[in-house]
Amino acid sequence: MKPVVAIDGPAAAGKGTLARRLAHALGLPYLDTGLLYRAVGRRVLDHGGNPADPAIAEAAARSLQPLDLERPDLRGPAADAAASSVAAIPGVRAALLTFQRDFAAASGAVLDGRDIGTVIFPDAPAKLFVTASLTERARRRWMELRAKGIETSIETVEGDMRQRDAKDAARLAAPLRAASDAFELDTTTMDADAAFNAALAFVRGRIENA
Ligand code: DC
């Protein structure tokens, strides 16, 4: 099997930074799968639709184009909420499954998301589950938003994040959970370099033994 590194965990736990650095160090392509759900949510909003409507959301997922992932409006509160709604719809998840598997087919990949190690690549040789406390994740997301000029309070970010985490974990379709063979990395008190070094050592060990 081509090397697939599956990275799952809640929002703003440090998955994206870690996944990008791992991909670079290992010479593998990288896919942020959250962008798929964000782009589907955006397509639904573009047409004035309700992201919680299964038929509309599934049609948007089936017509998703790679260029949709490069839209500049995939971040921010509206896209967050729309992504969280479409991600709970089984037909949307099924429509995006092939895209994710195909992405890694040629040369392997590092993918981050919520169900990469449990549903998309259950046989991936290296799986990481990256977490951090809610307070720390909200602080990180608030700093990112502020850097982009989006004014909001930490309390609002934390409240929204708590709600979306609960929705991601409670949904019936591919709920957020660690695969039984995932290496759990709590980054609450780690900086990006420490998280990267720990993850790289684990992933190298797994890939070499696969
Ligand atoms: O990681 P993110 O914040 O960009 O994810 C956006 C939304 O999509 C979030 O509600 C979780 C959901 N998601 C998912 O259900 N499965 C994935 N593989 C990736 C993201």
Short mmCIF file of C-alpha atoms and ligand atoms in Angstrom, two decimals:
data_model
loop_
_atom_site.label_atom_id
_atom_site.label_comp_id
_atom_site.label_asym_id
_atom_site.label_seq_id
_atom_site.Cartn_x
_atom_site.Cartn_y
_atom_site.Cartn_z
CA MET A 1 0.00 0.00 0.00
CA LYS A 2 1.17 3.54 -0.75
CA PRO A 3 2.05 5.44 2.45
CA VAL A 4 -1.06 7.10 3.83
CA VAL A 5 -0.85 9.21 6.96
CA ALA A 6 -4.27 9.79 8.53
CA ILE A 7 -4.59 12.73 10.92
CA ASP A 8 -7.83 13.31 12.78
CA GLY A 9 -8.96 15.47 15.66
CA PRO A 10 -11.19 18.41 16.62
CA ALA A 11 -10.95 21.94 15.16
CA ALA A 12 -7.83 24.04 15.84
CA ALA A 13 -5.94 21.23 17.58
CA GLY A 14 -2.95 21.83 15.30
CA LYS A 15 -3.74 19.17 12.67
CA GLY A 16 -3.31 21.39 9.63
CA THR A 17 0.11 22.77 10.50
CA LEU A 18 1.29 19.34 11.54
CA ALA A 19 -0.09 17.60 8.46
CA ARG A 20 1.47 20.12 6.09
CA ARG A 21 4.88 19.79 7.75
CA LEU A 22 4.70 15.98 7.79
CA ALA A 23 3.76 15.93 4.11
CA HIS A 24 6.71 18.14 3.28
CA ALA A 25 9.15 16.06 5.37
CA LEU A 26 7.90 12.79 3.85
CA GLY A 27 7.57 14.08 0.28
CA LEU A 28 3.85 13.25 0.13
CA PRO A 29 0.89 15.26 -1.23
CA TYR A 30 -1.33 16.88 1.42
CA LEU A 31 -5.13 17.19 1.50
CA ASP A 32 -7.02 19.27 4.07
CA THR A 33 -10.32 17.37 3.88
CA GLY A 34 -12.16 20.05 5.89
CA LEU A 35 -11.93 22.16 2.73
CA LEU A 36 -14.11 19.63 0.91
CA TYR A 37 -16.94 20.09 3.41
CA ARG A 38 -16.39 23.86 3.46
CA ALA A 39 -16.56 24.04 -0.35
CA VAL A 40 -19.76 21.96 -0.43
CA GLY A 41 -21.32 24.26 2.19
CA ARG A 42 -20.30 27.30 0.15
CA ARG A 43 -21.80 25.91 -3.05
CA VAL A 44 -25.10 25.40 -1.24
CA LEU A 45 -25.01 28.96 0.17
CA ASP A 46 -24.17 30.34 -3.32
CA HIS A 47 -27.52 29.06 -4.54
CA GLY A 48 -29.42 30.32 -1.50
CA GLY A 49 -29.95 26.74 -0.27
CA ASN A 50 -30.06 25.32 3.24
CA PRO A 51 -26.84 23.38 4.04
CA ALA A 52 -28.84 21.02 6.26
CA ASP A 53 -31.02 19.93 3.30
CA PRO A 54 -29.70 16.45 2.33
CA ALA A 55 -30.76 16.51 -1.35
CA ILE A 56 -29.31 19.96 -2.03
CA ALA A 57 -26.08 19.28 -0.11
CA GLU A 58 -25.54 15.91 -1.76
CA ALA A 59 -26.01 17.43 -5.23
CA ALA A 60 -23.43 20.10 -4.33
CA ALA A 61 -20.99 17.41 -3.14
CA ARG A 62 -21.43 15.43 -6.37
CA SER A 63 -20.68 18.47 -8.50
CA LEU A 64 -17.65 19.62 -6.49
CA GLN A 65 -14.67 20.66 -8.64
CA PRO A 66 -11.03 20.79 -7.50
CA LEU A 67 -11.02 24.57 -8.11
CA ASP A 68 -13.74 24.98 -5.47
CA LEU A 69 -11.09 24.13 -2.87
CA GLU A 70 -9.21 27.29 -3.81
CA ARG A 71 -12.05 29.71 -3.13
CA PRO A 72 -11.01 32.55 -0.81
CA ASP A 73 -14.22 32.41 1.24
CA LEU A 74 -13.91 28.93 2.80
CA ARG A 75 -12.99 30.22 6.29
CA GLY A 76 -14.99 32.27 8.76
CA PRO A 77 -18.20 31.75 10.73
CA ALA A 78 -20.63 31.28 7.79
CA ALA A 79 -18.44 28.67 6.10
CA ASP A 80 -17.79 26.95 9.48
CA ALA A 81 -21.50 26.54 10.14
CA ALA A 82 -22.36 25.44 6.59
CA ALA A 83 -19.50 22.88 6.59
CA SER A 84 -20.60 21.45 9.91
CA SER A 85 -24.17 21.01 8.59
CA VAL A 86 -23.26 19.34 5.30
CA ALA A 87 -20.72 17.10 7.07
CA ALA A 88 -23.51 15.47 9.08
CA ILE A 89 -25.28 14.25 5.89
CA PRO A 90 -24.37 10.64 4.94
CA GLY A 91 -24.90 11.26 1.19
CA VAL A 92 -22.41 14.12 1.28
CA ARG A 93 -19.82 11.97 3.04
CA ALA A 94 -20.33 9.15 0.55
CA ALA A 95 -19.93 11.55 -2.38
CA LEU A 96 -16.62 12.83 -0.98
CA LEU A 97 -15.17 9.43 -0.12
CA THR A 98 -13.93 8.59 -3.62
CA PHE A 99 -12.35 12.02 -4.03
CA GLN A 100 -10.30 11.42 -0.87
CA ARG A 101 -9.27 7.86 -1.78
CA ASP A 102 -8.36 8.88 -5.33
CA PHE A 103 -6.21 11.70 -3.99
CA ALA A 104 -3.87 9.20 -2.31
CA ALA A 105 -4.03 6.53 -5.01
CA ALA A 106 -1.01 7.53 -7.10
CA SER A 107 1.68 8.18 -4.52
CA GLY A 108 0.15 8.08 -1.04
CA ALA A 109 -0.72 11.22 0.94
CA VAL A 110 -1.12 12.93 4.26
CA LEU A 111 -4.80 13.75 4.88
CA ASP A 112 -6.31 15.54 7.84
CA GLY A 113 -9.93 15.53 8.92
CA ARG A 114 -12.29 13.80 11.32
CA ASP A 115 -12.74 10.28 9.90
CA ILE A 116 -9.60 9.64 7.87
CA GLY A 117 -8.30 6.86 10.13
CA THR A 118 -11.73 5.40 10.91
CA VAL A 119 -13.62 5.51 7.57
CA ILE A 120 -11.61 6.83 4.62
CA PHE A 121 -8.37 4.91 5.22
CA PRO A 122 -9.03 2.36 7.99
CA ASP A 123 -5.91 0.45 6.85
CA ALA A 124 -3.57 3.47 6.86
CA PRO A 125 -0.21 2.44 8.32
CA ALA A 126 0.14 5.65 10.34
CA LYS A 127 -2.75 7.32 12.19
CA LEU A 128 -2.58 10.28 14.50
CA PHE A 129 -5.34 11.72 16.69
CA VAL A 130 -4.41 15.30 17.54
CA THR A 131 -6.19 17.07 20.40
CA ALA A 132 -5.84 20.12 22.68
CA SER A 133 -8.09 21.59 25.37
CA LEU A 134 -11.13 23.55 24.20
CA THR A 135 -9.78 26.74 25.79
CA GLU A 136 -6.45 26.43 23.99
CA ARG A 137 -8.08 25.58 20.66
CA ALA A 138 -10.43 28.57 20.95
CA ARG A 139 -7.47 30.82 21.74
CA ARG A 140 -5.60 29.60 18.65
CA ARG A 141 -8.61 30.02 16.36
CA TRP A 142 -9.31 33.51 17.76
CA MET A 143 -5.71 34.55 17.03
CA GLU A 144 -6.02 33.23 13.45
CA LEU A 145 -9.26 35.17 12.92
CA ARG A 146 -7.76 38.33 14.39
CA ALA A 147 -4.74 38.04 12.10
CA LYS A 148 -7.20 38.00 9.18
CA GLY A 149 -8.94 41.12 10.49
CA ILE A 150 -12.07 39.25 11.65
CA GLU A 151 -13.17 40.88 14.93
CA THR A 152 -14.79 38.56 17.46
CA SER A 153 -14.42 37.63 21.15
CA ILE A 154 -12.65 34.55 22.49
CA GLU A 155 -15.89 33.62 24.29
CA THR A 156 -17.83 33.62 21.01
CA VAL A 157 -15.18 31.50 19.29
CA GLU A 158 -15.14 29.06 22.22
CA GLY A 159 -18.95 28.80 22.27
CA ASP A 160 -19.15 28.15 18.50
CA MET A 161 -16.34 25.61 18.73
CA ARG A 162 -17.99 23.77 21.60
CA GLN A 163 -21.20 23.48 19.57
CA ARG A 164 -19.46 22.27 16.41
CA ASP A 165 -17.33 19.76 18.34
CA ALA A 166 -20.48 18.37 19.95
CA LYS A 167 -22.17 18.12 16.55
CA ASP A 168 -19.12 16.45 14.92
CA ALA A 169 -18.86 13.93 17.79
CA ALA A 170 -22.59 13.19 18.12
CA ARG A 171 -23.56 12.78 14.47
CA LEU A 172 -24.43 9.31 13.28
CA ALA A 173 -22.42 9.58 10.04
CA ALA A 174 -18.71 9.10 10.76
CA PRO A 175 -18.58 10.82 14.16
CA LEU A 176 -15.30 12.30 15.34
CA ARG A 177 -13.41 9.66 17.30
CA ALA A 178 -9.90 8.27 17.50
CA ALA A 179 -9.18 5.04 15.61
CA SER A 180 -8.19 2.29 18.05
CA ASP A 181 -4.70 2.16 16.49
CA ALA A 182 -4.12 5.94 16.39
CA PHE A 183 -1.26 7.65 18.21
CA GLU A 184 -2.89 10.32 20.41
CA LEU A 185 -1.05 13.61 20.53
CA ASP A 186 -2.30 16.28 22.98
CA THR A 187 -0.80 19.59 21.83
CA THR A 188 -2.27 21.77 24.62
CA THR A 189 1.14 22.61 26.06
CA MET A 190 3.29 21.73 23.02
CA ASP A 191 4.62 24.15 20.48
CA ALA A 192 4.42 23.32 16.77
CA ASP A 193 8.02 22.01 16.64
CA ALA A 194 7.54 19.62 19.58
CA ALA A 195 4.31 18.27 18.07
CA PHE A 196 5.99 17.86 14.68
CA ASN A 197 9.02 16.01 16.09
CA ALA A 198 6.86 13.60 18.10
CA ALA A 199 4.57 12.96 15.14
CA LEU A 200 7.39 12.49 12.62
CA ALA A 201 9.16 9.94 14.83
CA PHE A 202 5.92 7.96 15.17
CA VAL A 203 5.01 8.15 11.48
CA ARG A 204 8.50 7.18 10.27
CA GLY A 205 8.46 4.16 12.56
CA ARG A 206 5.07 3.05 11.26
CA ILE A 207 5.80 3.59 7.59
CA GLU A 208 9.14 1.83 7.77
CA ASN A 209 7.53 -1.19 9.45
CA ALA A 210 4.49 -1.29 7.12
O1 DC B 1 -11.35 20.89 9.85
P1 DC B 1 -12.35 21.94 9.45
O2 DC B 1 -12.71 22.87 10.60
O3 DC B 1 -11.95 22.69 8.23
O4 DC B 1 -13.69 21.13 9.09
C1 DC B 1 -14.84 21.79 8.65
C2 DC B 1 -16.07 20.96 9.03
O5 DC B 1 -16.09 19.74 8.29
C3 DC B 1 -16.15 20.57 10.52
O6 DC B 1 -17.49 20.75 10.99
C4 DC B 1 -15.80 19.11 10.54
C5 DC B 1 -16.15 18.62 9.17
N1 DC B 1 -15.23 17.60 8.67
C6 DC B 1 -15.65 16.28 8.67
O7 DC B 1 -16.75 16.00 9.12
N2 DC B 1 -14.83 15.31 8.18
C7 DC B 1 -13.62 15.61 7.71
N3 DC B 1 -12.85 14.63 7.23
C8 DC B 1 -13.16 16.95 7.71
C9 DC B 1 -13.98 17.93 8.22
#
